[in-house]
Short mmCIF file of C-alpha atoms in Angstrom, two decimals:
data_model
loop_
_atom_site.label_atom_id
_atom_site.label_comp_id
_atom_site.label_asym_id
_atom_site.label_seq_id
_atom_site.Cartn_x
_atom_site.Cartn_y
_atom_site.Cartn_z
CA MET A 903 0.00 0.00 0.00
CA GLY A 904 1.42 3.40 -0.92
CA GLY A 905 1.32 6.64 1.05
CA GLN A 906 2.01 7.45 4.67
CA TYR A 907 -1.56 7.13 5.92
CA MET A 908 -4.24 4.45 5.79
CA ASN A 909 -7.17 5.96 3.91
CA ILE A 910 -10.03 4.99 1.62
CA GLU A 911 -7.85 2.61 -0.35
CA TRP A 912 -6.94 0.78 2.82
CA LYS A 913 -10.57 0.75 3.91
CA MET A 914 -11.51 -1.07 0.72
CA LYS A 915 -8.81 -3.69 1.37
CA TYR A 916 -10.01 -3.98 4.96
CA CYS A 917 -13.62 -4.51 3.99
CA GLY A 918 -12.53 -7.31 1.73
CA LEU A 919 -10.97 -9.08 4.71
CA VAL A 920 -13.45 -8.52 7.54
CA LEU A 921 -15.54 -11.40 8.77
CA THR A 922 -17.64 -10.02 11.62
CA ALA A 923 -21.04 -8.42 11.19
CA SER A 924 -20.03 -5.46 13.36
CA SER A 925 -17.01 -4.74 11.15
CA LEU A 926 -19.08 -4.98 7.98
CA TRP A 927 -21.53 -2.52 9.51
CA ALA A 928 -18.61 -0.25 10.36
CA CYS A 929 -17.32 -0.29 6.80
CA SER A 930 -20.65 0.73 5.43
CA HIS A 931 -21.16 3.59 7.84
CA VAL A 932 -17.93 5.19 9.11
CA GLU A 933 -14.68 6.13 7.43
CA PRO A 934 -11.56 4.92 9.25
CA ALA A 935 -9.47 7.71 10.71
CA LYS A 936 -6.00 8.39 9.39
CA VAL A 937 -3.36 6.44 11.31
CA SER A 938 0.29 6.23 10.31
CA GLU A 939 1.31 2.86 8.91
CA THR A 940 4.44 3.03 11.11
CA ALA A 941 2.52 3.79 14.32
CA ASN A 942 3.09 1.61 17.39
CA PRO A 943 -0.15 -0.38 17.92
CA SER A 944 0.27 -0.53 21.72
CA VAL A 945 0.75 3.23 21.93
CA GLU A 946 -2.31 3.80 19.74
CA ILE A 947 -4.41 1.43 21.86
CA SER A 948 -3.29 3.12 25.09
CA GLN A 949 -4.24 6.48 23.63
CA LEU A 950 -7.68 5.18 22.67
CA GLU A 951 -8.18 3.74 26.16
CA ALA A 952 -7.39 7.14 27.68
CA GLU A 953 -9.83 8.76 25.26
CA GLN A 954 -12.42 6.16 26.18
CA SER A 955 -12.22 7.22 29.83
CA GLU A 956 -12.63 10.83 28.77
CA ALA A 957 -15.54 9.86 26.50
CA LEU A 958 -17.34 8.20 29.42
CA ARG A 959 -16.79 11.27 31.59
CA ASN A 960 -18.37 13.31 28.80
CA GLN A 961 -21.22 10.77 28.57
CA LEU A 962 -20.61 9.87 24.92
CA ASP A 963 -21.93 6.38 25.63
CA VAL A 964 -25.44 7.85 26.00
CA LEU A 965 -25.08 10.91 23.77
CA SER A 966 -23.99 8.82 20.81
CA PRO A 967 -24.72 5.18 21.67
CA LYS A 968 -24.40 3.84 18.13
CA TYR A 969 -21.02 5.40 17.38
CA TYR A 970 -19.70 4.85 20.90
CA GLU A 971 -20.57 1.15 20.65
CA GLY A 972 -18.72 0.93 17.35
CA PHE A 973 -15.72 2.71 18.89
CA ALA A 974 -15.65 0.37 21.91
CA ASN A 975 -16.13 -2.78 19.79
CA GLU A 976 -13.32 -1.90 17.40
CA LEU A 977 -11.03 -0.98 20.30
CA ASN A 978 -11.70 -4.38 21.86
CA THR A 979 -11.02 -6.02 18.49
CA ALA A 980 -7.67 -4.23 18.31
CA LYS A 981 -6.75 -5.46 21.78
CA GLU A 982 -7.81 -9.02 20.93
CA LYS A 983 -5.68 -8.96 17.78
CA ARG A 984 -2.70 -7.75 19.79
CA ALA A 985 -3.22 -10.51 22.36
CA LYS A 986 -3.31 -13.12 19.57
CA GLY A 987 -0.11 -11.77 18.02
CA LYS A 988 -1.71 -10.49 14.83
CA SER A 989 0.29 -8.24 12.50
CA ASN A 990 0.70 -4.53 13.22
CA ASP A 991 -1.12 -3.79 9.97
CA SER A 992 -4.16 -5.77 11.10
CA ILE A 993 -4.21 -4.18 14.56
CA LEU A 994 -3.88 -0.67 13.15
CA LYS A 995 -6.84 -1.27 10.86
CA SER A 996 -9.04 -1.80 13.92
CA VAL A 997 -7.44 1.20 15.61
CA ALA A 998 -8.25 3.37 12.60
CA GLN A 999 -11.83 2.13 12.50
CA SER A 1000 -12.23 2.66 16.25
CA ARG A 1001 -10.95 6.21 16.00
CA GLY A 1002 -13.29 6.83 13.09
CA TYR A 1003 -16.24 5.94 15.29
CA LEU A 1004 -14.93 8.10 18.10
CA GLU A 1005 -14.66 11.12 15.81
CA GLU A 1006 -18.27 10.62 14.70
CA ALA A 1007 -19.39 10.31 18.34
CA LYS A 1008 -17.64 13.58 19.16
CA LYS A 1009 -19.46 15.29 16.30
CA VAL A 1010 -22.77 14.11 17.75
CA GLN A 1011 -21.67 15.34 21.18
CA ALA A 1012 -20.91 18.80 19.81
CA GLU A 1013 -24.38 19.03 18.29
CA GLY A 1014 -26.43 17.16 20.90
CA ALA A 1015 -24.87 18.14 24.23
CA PRO A 1016 -26.19 21.72 24.25
CA ALA A 1017 -29.74 20.53 23.57
CA LEU A 1018 -29.53 17.90 26.32
CA ARG A 1019 -27.34 19.76 28.82
CA ASP A 1020 -29.88 19.67 31.67
CA VAL A 1021 -30.55 15.94 31.12
CA LEU A 1022 -26.83 15.16 31.14
CA GLN A 1023 -26.34 17.16 34.34
CA ALA A 1024 -29.20 15.32 36.04
CA ARG A 1025 -27.76 12.00 34.87
CA SER A 1026 -24.31 12.96 36.14
CA ASP A 1027 -25.75 13.84 39.55
CA ALA A 1028 -27.60 10.52 39.68
CA LEU A 1029 -24.39 8.63 38.92
CA ALA A 1030 -22.56 10.60 41.64
CA ALA A 1031 -25.24 9.38 44.07
CA ASP A 1032 -24.37 5.74 43.22
CA VAL A 1033 -27.68 5.09 41.50
CA LYS A 1034 -26.17 2.20 39.53
CA LYS A 1035 -25.52 0.38 42.81
CA ASN A 1036 -28.72 1.35 44.61
CA TYR A 1037 -31.31 1.11 41.82
CA PRO A 1038 -29.69 -0.76 38.92
CA SER A 1039 -32.86 -1.96 37.17
CA GLU A 1040 -34.60 1.44 37.26
CA PHE A 1041 -31.44 3.18 36.07
CA ASP A 1042 -30.96 0.69 33.22
CA SER A 1043 -34.58 1.13 32.16
CA THR A 1044 -34.19 4.93 32.06
CA GLU A 1045 -30.92 4.56 30.16
CA LYS A 1046 -32.56 2.44 27.48
CA GLU A 1047 -35.32 5.01 26.99
CA PHE A 1048 -32.82 7.88 26.86
CA LYS A 1049 -30.62 6.08 24.32
CA LYS A 1050 -33.60 5.71 21.99
CA VAL A 1051 -33.84 9.51 21.96
CA THR A 1052 -30.10 10.06 21.51
CA LYS A 1053 -30.05 7.64 18.60
CA ASP A 1054 -32.47 10.02 16.90
CA VAL A 1055 -30.03 12.85 17.70
CA GLU A 1056 -27.30 10.79 15.98
CA ASN A 1057 -29.52 10.88 12.91
CA ASN A 1058 -29.88 14.65 13.27
CA ASP A 1059 -33.46 14.43 14.53
CA PHE A 1060 -33.77 16.61 17.63
CA LYS A 1061 -37.56 16.60 17.95
CA PRO A 1062 -37.82 13.55 20.29
CA ALA A 1063 -35.08 15.03 22.51
CA GLU A 1064 -36.88 18.37 22.75
CA LYS A 1065 -40.18 16.66 23.45
CA LYS A 1066 -38.89 14.32 26.20
CA ARG A 1067 -36.11 16.43 27.70
CA ALA A 1068 -38.06 17.54 30.80
CA GLU A 1069 -39.31 13.98 31.33
CA PHE A 1070 -35.77 12.57 31.41
CA VAL A 1071 -34.50 15.36 33.66
CA GLN A 1072 -37.19 14.46 36.18
CA LYS A 1073 -36.50 10.73 35.93
CA TYR A 1074 -32.80 11.16 36.66
CA LEU A 1075 -33.53 13.67 39.45
CA ASP A 1076 -35.98 11.22 41.04
CA LEU A 1077 -33.40 8.42 40.84
CA GLU A 1078 -30.77 10.65 42.39
CA LEU A 1079 -33.10 11.57 45.26
CA LYS A 1080 -34.00 7.94 45.94
CA SER A 1081 -30.35 6.94 45.84
CA VAL A 1082 -29.24 9.70 48.23
CA LYS A 1083 -31.97 8.69 50.67
CA LYS A 1084 -30.95 5.05 50.48
CA GLU A 1085 -27.26 5.91 50.98
CA LYS A 1086 -27.93 8.18 53.96
CA LEU A 1087 -30.91 6.55 55.68
CA ALA A 1088 -30.68 2.82 54.97
CA TYR A 1089 -28.49 2.09 58.02
CA ALA A 1090 -30.76 3.99 60.39
CA LYS A 1091 -33.80 2.16 59.00
CA GLN A 1092 -31.98 -1.16 59.34
CA LEU A 1093 -31.26 -0.43 63.02
CA VAL A 1094 -34.91 0.53 63.62
CA GLN A 1095 -36.08 -2.73 62.10
CA GLN A 1096 -33.61 -4.63 64.28
CA ALA A 1097 -34.94 -2.80 67.34
CA LYS A 1098 -38.52 -3.64 66.34
CA ASP A 1099 -37.55 -7.30 65.93
CA GLU A 1100 -36.20 -7.14 69.48
CA GLY A 1101 -39.44 -5.65 70.83
CA ALA A 1102 -39.02 -1.86 70.54
CA GLU A 1103 -42.73 -1.25 69.87
CA LYS A 1104 -43.54 -2.76 73.26
CA GLU A 1105 -40.42 -1.99 75.30
CA ALA A 1106 -39.48 1.50 74.05
CA PRO A 1107 -42.42 3.12 72.18
CA LYS A 1108 -41.43 6.69 73.14
CA THR A 1109 -37.87 6.28 71.89
CA LEU A 1110 -39.16 4.56 68.76
CA ARG A 1111 -41.37 7.57 67.95
CA GLU A 1112 -38.43 9.92 68.48
CA THR A 1113 -36.28 7.80 66.18
CA GLN A 1114 -38.88 7.71 63.42
CA ALA A 1115 -39.22 11.51 63.73
CA ALA A 1116 -35.43 11.88 63.35
CA ILE A 1117 -35.47 9.72 60.22
CA ASN A 1118 -38.43 11.66 58.80
CA SER A 1119 -36.61 14.93 59.50
CA ALA A 1120 -33.50 13.72 57.64
CA ASP A 1121 -35.69 12.49 54.79
CA ALA A 1122 -37.31 15.94 54.53
CA VAL A 1123 -33.92 17.70 54.48
CA ILE A 1124 -32.77 15.46 51.62
CA THR A 1125 -36.01 16.05 49.72
CA VAL A 1126 -35.72 19.84 50.01
CA ASP A 1127 -31.99 20.18 49.27
CA ARG A 1128 -30.09 16.97 48.69
CA ARG A 1129 -26.95 18.92 47.73
CA ASN A 1130 -26.71 20.73 51.05
CA THR A 1131 -23.99 18.32 52.15
CA TYR A 1132 -23.62 19.74 55.63
CA GLU A 1133 -27.32 19.49 56.56
CA VAL A 1134 -27.75 16.10 54.89
CA GLU A 1135 -24.75 14.64 56.76
CA LYS A 1136 -25.83 16.28 60.02
CA THR A 1137 -29.45 15.10 60.01
CA SER A 1138 -28.73 11.63 58.63
CA GLY A 1139 -25.98 11.23 61.25
CA GLU A 1140 -28.45 12.25 63.95
CA ALA A 1141 -30.93 9.67 62.61
CA VAL A 1142 -28.30 6.91 62.85
CA ALA A 1143 -27.32 8.00 66.37
CA GLN A 1144 -30.97 8.02 67.43
CA ALA A 1145 -31.50 4.55 65.90
CA LYS A 1146 -28.50 3.18 67.82
CA ARG A 1147 -29.94 4.77 70.97
CA LEU A 1148 -33.29 3.08 70.27
CA LEU A 1149 -31.62 -0.31 70.07
CA ARG A 1150 -29.73 0.29 73.33
CA ILE A 1151 -32.80 1.56 75.23
CA THR A 1152 -34.88 -1.38 73.94
CA ARG A 1153 -32.33 -3.89 75.17
CA GLU A 1154 -31.95 -2.18 78.57
CA ALA A 1155 -35.71 -1.95 79.04
CA LYS A 1156 -36.12 -5.68 78.31
CA THR A 1157 -33.63 -6.64 81.02
CA MET A 1158 -35.65 -4.79 83.69
CA ASP A 1159 -38.80 -6.81 83.17
CA LYS A 1160 -40.95 -3.87 84.30
CA LYS A 1161 -43.72 -1.80 82.68
CA ASP A 1162 -41.71 1.37 83.13
CA GLY A 1163 -38.46 -0.19 81.90
CA GLU A 1164 -38.08 2.43 79.17
CA GLU A 1165 -38.42 5.31 81.65
CA ILE A 1166 -35.80 3.78 83.94
CA ALA A 1167 -33.43 3.26 81.02
CA LEU A 1168 -33.96 6.87 79.89
CA ALA A 1169 -33.34 8.16 83.43
CA LYS A 1170 -30.06 6.23 83.61
CA GLU A 1171 -29.08 7.70 80.24
CA ALA A 1172 -29.90 11.24 81.39
CA ASN A 1173 -27.76 10.75 84.50
CA LEU A 1174 -24.80 9.56 82.40
CA VAL A 1175 -25.20 12.55 80.07
CA ALA A 1176 -25.17 14.94 83.04
CA VAL A 1177 -21.96 13.39 84.39
CA HIS A 1178 -20.34 13.60 80.95
CA GLN A 1179 -21.32 17.27 80.55
CA LEU A 1180 -19.82 18.09 83.95
CA GLU A 1181 -16.55 16.40 83.00
CA LYS A 1182 -16.56 18.24 79.69
CA LYS A 1183 -17.13 21.57 81.45
CA ASN A 1184 -14.14 20.95 83.71
CA GLN A 1185 -11.95 20.31 80.66
CA SER A 1186 -13.29 23.03 78.35
CA LEU A 1187 -10.87 25.71 79.53
CA THR A 1188 -7.82 23.63 78.67
CA ARG A 1189 -9.27 22.78 75.27
CA GLU A 1190 -9.90 26.47 74.62
CA GLN A 1191 -6.34 27.30 75.67
CA MET A 1192 -4.96 24.63 73.34
CA ALA A 1193 -7.05 25.96 70.44
CA ALA A 1194 -5.83 29.50 71.09
CA ARG A 1195 -2.22 28.34 71.20
CA THR A 1196 -2.59 26.35 67.97
CA TYR A 1197 -4.27 29.27 66.22
CA ASP A 1198 -1.54 31.74 67.23
CA TYR A 1199 1.19 29.40 66.01
CA ALA A 1200 -0.58 28.63 62.71
CA PHE A 1201 -1.36 32.30 62.05
CA ASN A 1202 2.35 33.17 62.28
CA GLN A 1203 3.46 30.19 60.18
CA PHE A 1204 1.78 30.92 56.85
CA SER A 1205 2.01 33.86 54.48
CA GLY A 1206 -1.18 35.23 52.95
CA ASP A 1207 -0.37 33.58 49.61
CA GLU A 1208 0.04 30.16 51.25
CA ALA A 1209 -2.99 29.89 53.50
CA GLN A 1210 -5.55 31.72 55.57
CA VAL A 1211 -5.88 30.68 59.21
CA LEU A 1212 -9.32 30.95 60.85
CA ARG A 1213 -10.73 29.99 64.23
CA ASP A 1214 -14.24 28.66 64.85
CA LYS A 1215 -14.56 28.27 68.65
CA ASN A 1216 -12.11 25.44 69.40
CA ARG A 1217 -11.55 24.44 65.78
CA ILE A 1218 -8.69 25.79 63.70
CA ILE A 1219 -9.22 26.05 59.92
CA VAL A 1220 -6.12 26.22 57.73
CA ARG A 1221 -7.40 27.25 54.28
CA LEU A 1222 -4.78 26.09 51.77
CA SER A 1223 -5.76 28.17 48.76
CA GLY A 1224 -2.24 28.33 47.33
CA LEU A 1225 -1.62 24.65 46.50
CA HIS A 1226 -0.50 24.16 42.90
CA PHE A 1227 -2.71 21.30 41.69
CA LYS A 1228 -2.76 20.86 37.92
CA ALA A 1229 -6.20 21.10 36.29
CA GLY A 1230 -8.18 17.94 37.02
CA GLU A 1231 -5.27 16.32 38.92
CA THR A 1232 -4.83 15.39 42.57
CA ALA A 1233 -1.08 14.94 43.13
CA ILE A 1234 0.68 17.38 45.50
CA ALA A 1235 3.27 19.37 43.57
CA PRO A 1236 6.91 19.47 44.83
CA GLU A 1237 6.72 23.26 45.15
CA ASP A 1238 4.02 22.77 47.81
CA TYR A 1239 6.14 20.59 50.12
CA ARG A 1240 7.25 23.70 52.04
CA VAL A 1241 3.64 24.62 52.82
CA MET A 1242 2.84 21.00 53.70
CA ASN A 1243 5.77 20.94 56.14
CA LYS A 1244 4.36 24.02 57.85
CA LEU A 1245 0.99 22.30 58.08
CA GLN A 1246 2.67 19.29 59.68
CA ASP A 1247 4.22 21.47 62.37
CA VAL A 1248 0.87 23.10 63.16
CA ILE A 1249 -0.92 19.76 63.49
CA ARG A 1250 1.84 18.25 65.65
CA ARG A 1251 1.53 21.17 68.06
CA SER A 1252 -2.22 20.60 68.38
CA GLY A 1253 -1.74 17.19 70.02
CA GLU A 1254 -3.41 13.89 69.15
CA GLY A 1255 -6.65 15.54 68.10
CA HIS A 1256 -8.87 15.00 65.07
CA VAL A 1257 -8.20 16.50 61.64
CA VAL A 1258 -10.63 16.70 58.70
CA VAL A 1259 -9.24 17.52 55.25
CA GLU A 1260 -11.90 19.02 52.95
CA GLY A 1261 -11.43 19.34 49.19
CA HIS A 1262 -13.35 22.05 47.29
CA THR A 1263 -13.56 23.07 43.62
CA ASP A 1264 -15.21 25.79 41.58
CA SER A 1265 -18.34 25.00 39.53
CA THR A 1266 -16.50 24.46 36.22
CA GLY A 1267 -17.21 20.94 34.89
CA SER A 1268 -19.70 18.30 36.01
CA SER A 1269 -20.60 17.79 39.66
CA LEU A 1270 -19.44 14.16 39.45
CA LYS A 1271 -15.99 15.16 38.20
CA ASN A 1272 -15.71 17.98 40.73
CA ARG A 1273 -16.65 15.68 43.58
CA LYS A 1274 -14.01 13.12 42.53
CA VAL A 1275 -11.29 15.73 42.04
CA SER A 1276 -12.00 17.40 45.39
CA GLU A 1277 -12.03 14.04 47.18
CA GLY A 1278 -8.80 13.02 45.46
CA ARG A 1279 -7.03 16.21 46.54
CA ALA A 1280 -8.24 15.89 50.13
CA THR A 1281 -7.06 12.28 50.17
CA ALA A 1282 -3.66 13.30 48.79
CA VAL A 1283 -3.17 15.75 51.69
CA LYS A 1284 -4.34 13.13 54.20
CA GLU A 1285 -1.97 10.49 52.78
CA TYR A 1286 0.91 12.98 52.88
CA LEU A 1287 0.28 13.58 56.59
CA VAL A 1288 -0.02 9.85 57.32
CA ALA A 1289 3.16 9.07 55.36
CA ASN A 1290 5.05 11.68 57.38
CA ARG A 1291 3.66 10.27 60.65
CA VAL A 1292 1.97 13.49 61.65
CA LEU A 1293 -1.12 11.62 62.90
CA SER A 1294 -2.34 8.05 62.74
CA GLU A 1295 -4.92 7.37 60.04
CA ASP A 1296 -7.76 6.96 62.54
CA HIS A 1297 -7.26 10.62 63.56
CA LEU A 1298 -7.52 11.85 59.96
CA GLU A 1299 -10.52 12.11 57.66
CA ALA A 1300 -10.68 13.22 54.01
CA VAL A 1301 -13.87 14.38 52.27
CA GLY A 1302 -14.57 15.97 48.90
CA TYR A 1303 -17.39 18.51 48.56
CA GLY A 1304 -16.88 19.45 44.90
CA ALA A 1305 -18.46 22.84 44.24
CA SER A 1306 -21.20 22.48 46.86
CA LYS A 1307 -19.64 24.82 49.49
CA PRO A 1308 -18.35 27.90 47.62
CA LEU A 1309 -16.84 30.91 49.39
CA ALA A 1310 -17.89 33.23 46.55
CA LEU A 1311 -20.03 33.27 43.41
CA ASN A 1312 -18.43 31.39 40.51
CA ASN A 1313 -18.98 34.34 38.18
CA ASN A 1314 -15.34 35.28 37.48
CA GLU A 1315 -11.85 33.78 37.70
CA LYS A 1316 -10.97 35.64 40.88
CA ASN A 1317 -13.94 34.14 42.72
CA ARG A 1318 -13.42 30.70 41.18
CA LYS A 1319 -9.84 30.75 42.48
CA LYS A 1320 -11.19 31.42 46.00
CA ASN A 1321 -13.43 28.37 45.72
CA ARG A 1322 -10.60 26.06 44.60
CA ARG A 1323 -9.07 25.15 47.94
CA VAL A 1324 -8.26 22.53 50.55
CA ASP A 1325 -9.50 23.28 54.08
CA VAL A 1326 -7.72 21.49 56.94
CA ILE A 1327 -9.89 21.56 60.07
CA ILE A 1328 -7.96 20.86 63.27
CA GLU A 1329 -9.66 20.01 66.57
CA PRO A 1330 -6.88 20.15 69.20
CA THR A 1331 -6.65 17.56 71.96
CA GLN A 1332 -8.10 18.32 75.34
CA MET A 1333 -5.30 18.67 77.87
CA SER A 1334 -5.46 17.92 81.57
CA PRO A 1335 -4.49 20.73 83.94
CA ALA A 1336 -1.34 18.79 84.79
CA ALA A 1337 -0.32 18.62 81.12
CA GLU A 1338 -1.01 22.33 80.70
#
């Protein structure tokens, strides 16, 4: 074959050799992309695999199901040929065909994504809520219906998409809501059922009502604003704590073998709480002193370009807004080691307390991607601290909030930069008067 690139001439040779129905379909529908005859097949396959990951992030599998399927099938064929030791020429033919499909899928994306932007956002949010795990059959059913519409978009027919857009937005939003509720409330409901099985309705009816009210309250918060991460975590955590309390009160009441067993168990609990609060009051001054000391040290450690240091009662917040993460990446850059070393010193001086590392992004990109990036960056900071033996892992927590907790409106680059940050929240150890 003459020429540097595989083109129409090569396609004709290829079509004369193909045996599978999918490849014959490919030849009749999509031109192979240009790929150098001297290209390294493994390099080309690796590049396509990377582009496949990007395509899935951009939801090409649903925006252009026909062309994406052709792309994925031909990529798999290329990998199978490589595994069987086929010639480079044969492997590159599949590579070229796969890339041809991908280029067509991207064309559909460019035309269809704007028309379906709100549907794609709702779908992305549903995926971020683990809907595939929690409601696989309902999600698959919705996906099949949506792909019927996007196949029309592939054929340049936008009418079905325009007609059903609002319907699909609502379906994905409903799935997201159900999935969030299952993720946040399933454990509390499981504990309630266990308590009922152990006699809660008879032994602890008052506590059971309180627990059901706590679960209903958390359910209502999720319904109103499922993306208010703080309130959702707070109320769902309270529901779990209340459900655990129900189980404990039920078991204690049963051991008393009395009609007022629940009241006795609740009185014992109230007495223990009072004792704990008294102990806490006696220690609060030393905790406050430790927080003040940690804050003063941290404030003098960092320059304004490196971090802002804030105090919220006995919590110290080190706002690392100057870390040099590359776009979409989570690795700590070598130029940030100096700042990280300062952070280590601050945490060491706070004692064996508890530290939460929060990752935050601006609103650019999908909520799923932002959540993953923010979580990855928080985890990178946590792992750095663990690796340097600043604290044991059970004293460190990493969480990614994506763009859900902005400091400013995401309406310009200056504000977006403020929102791209890692917050390290330090709760210093309580110290005994002797230690002070």
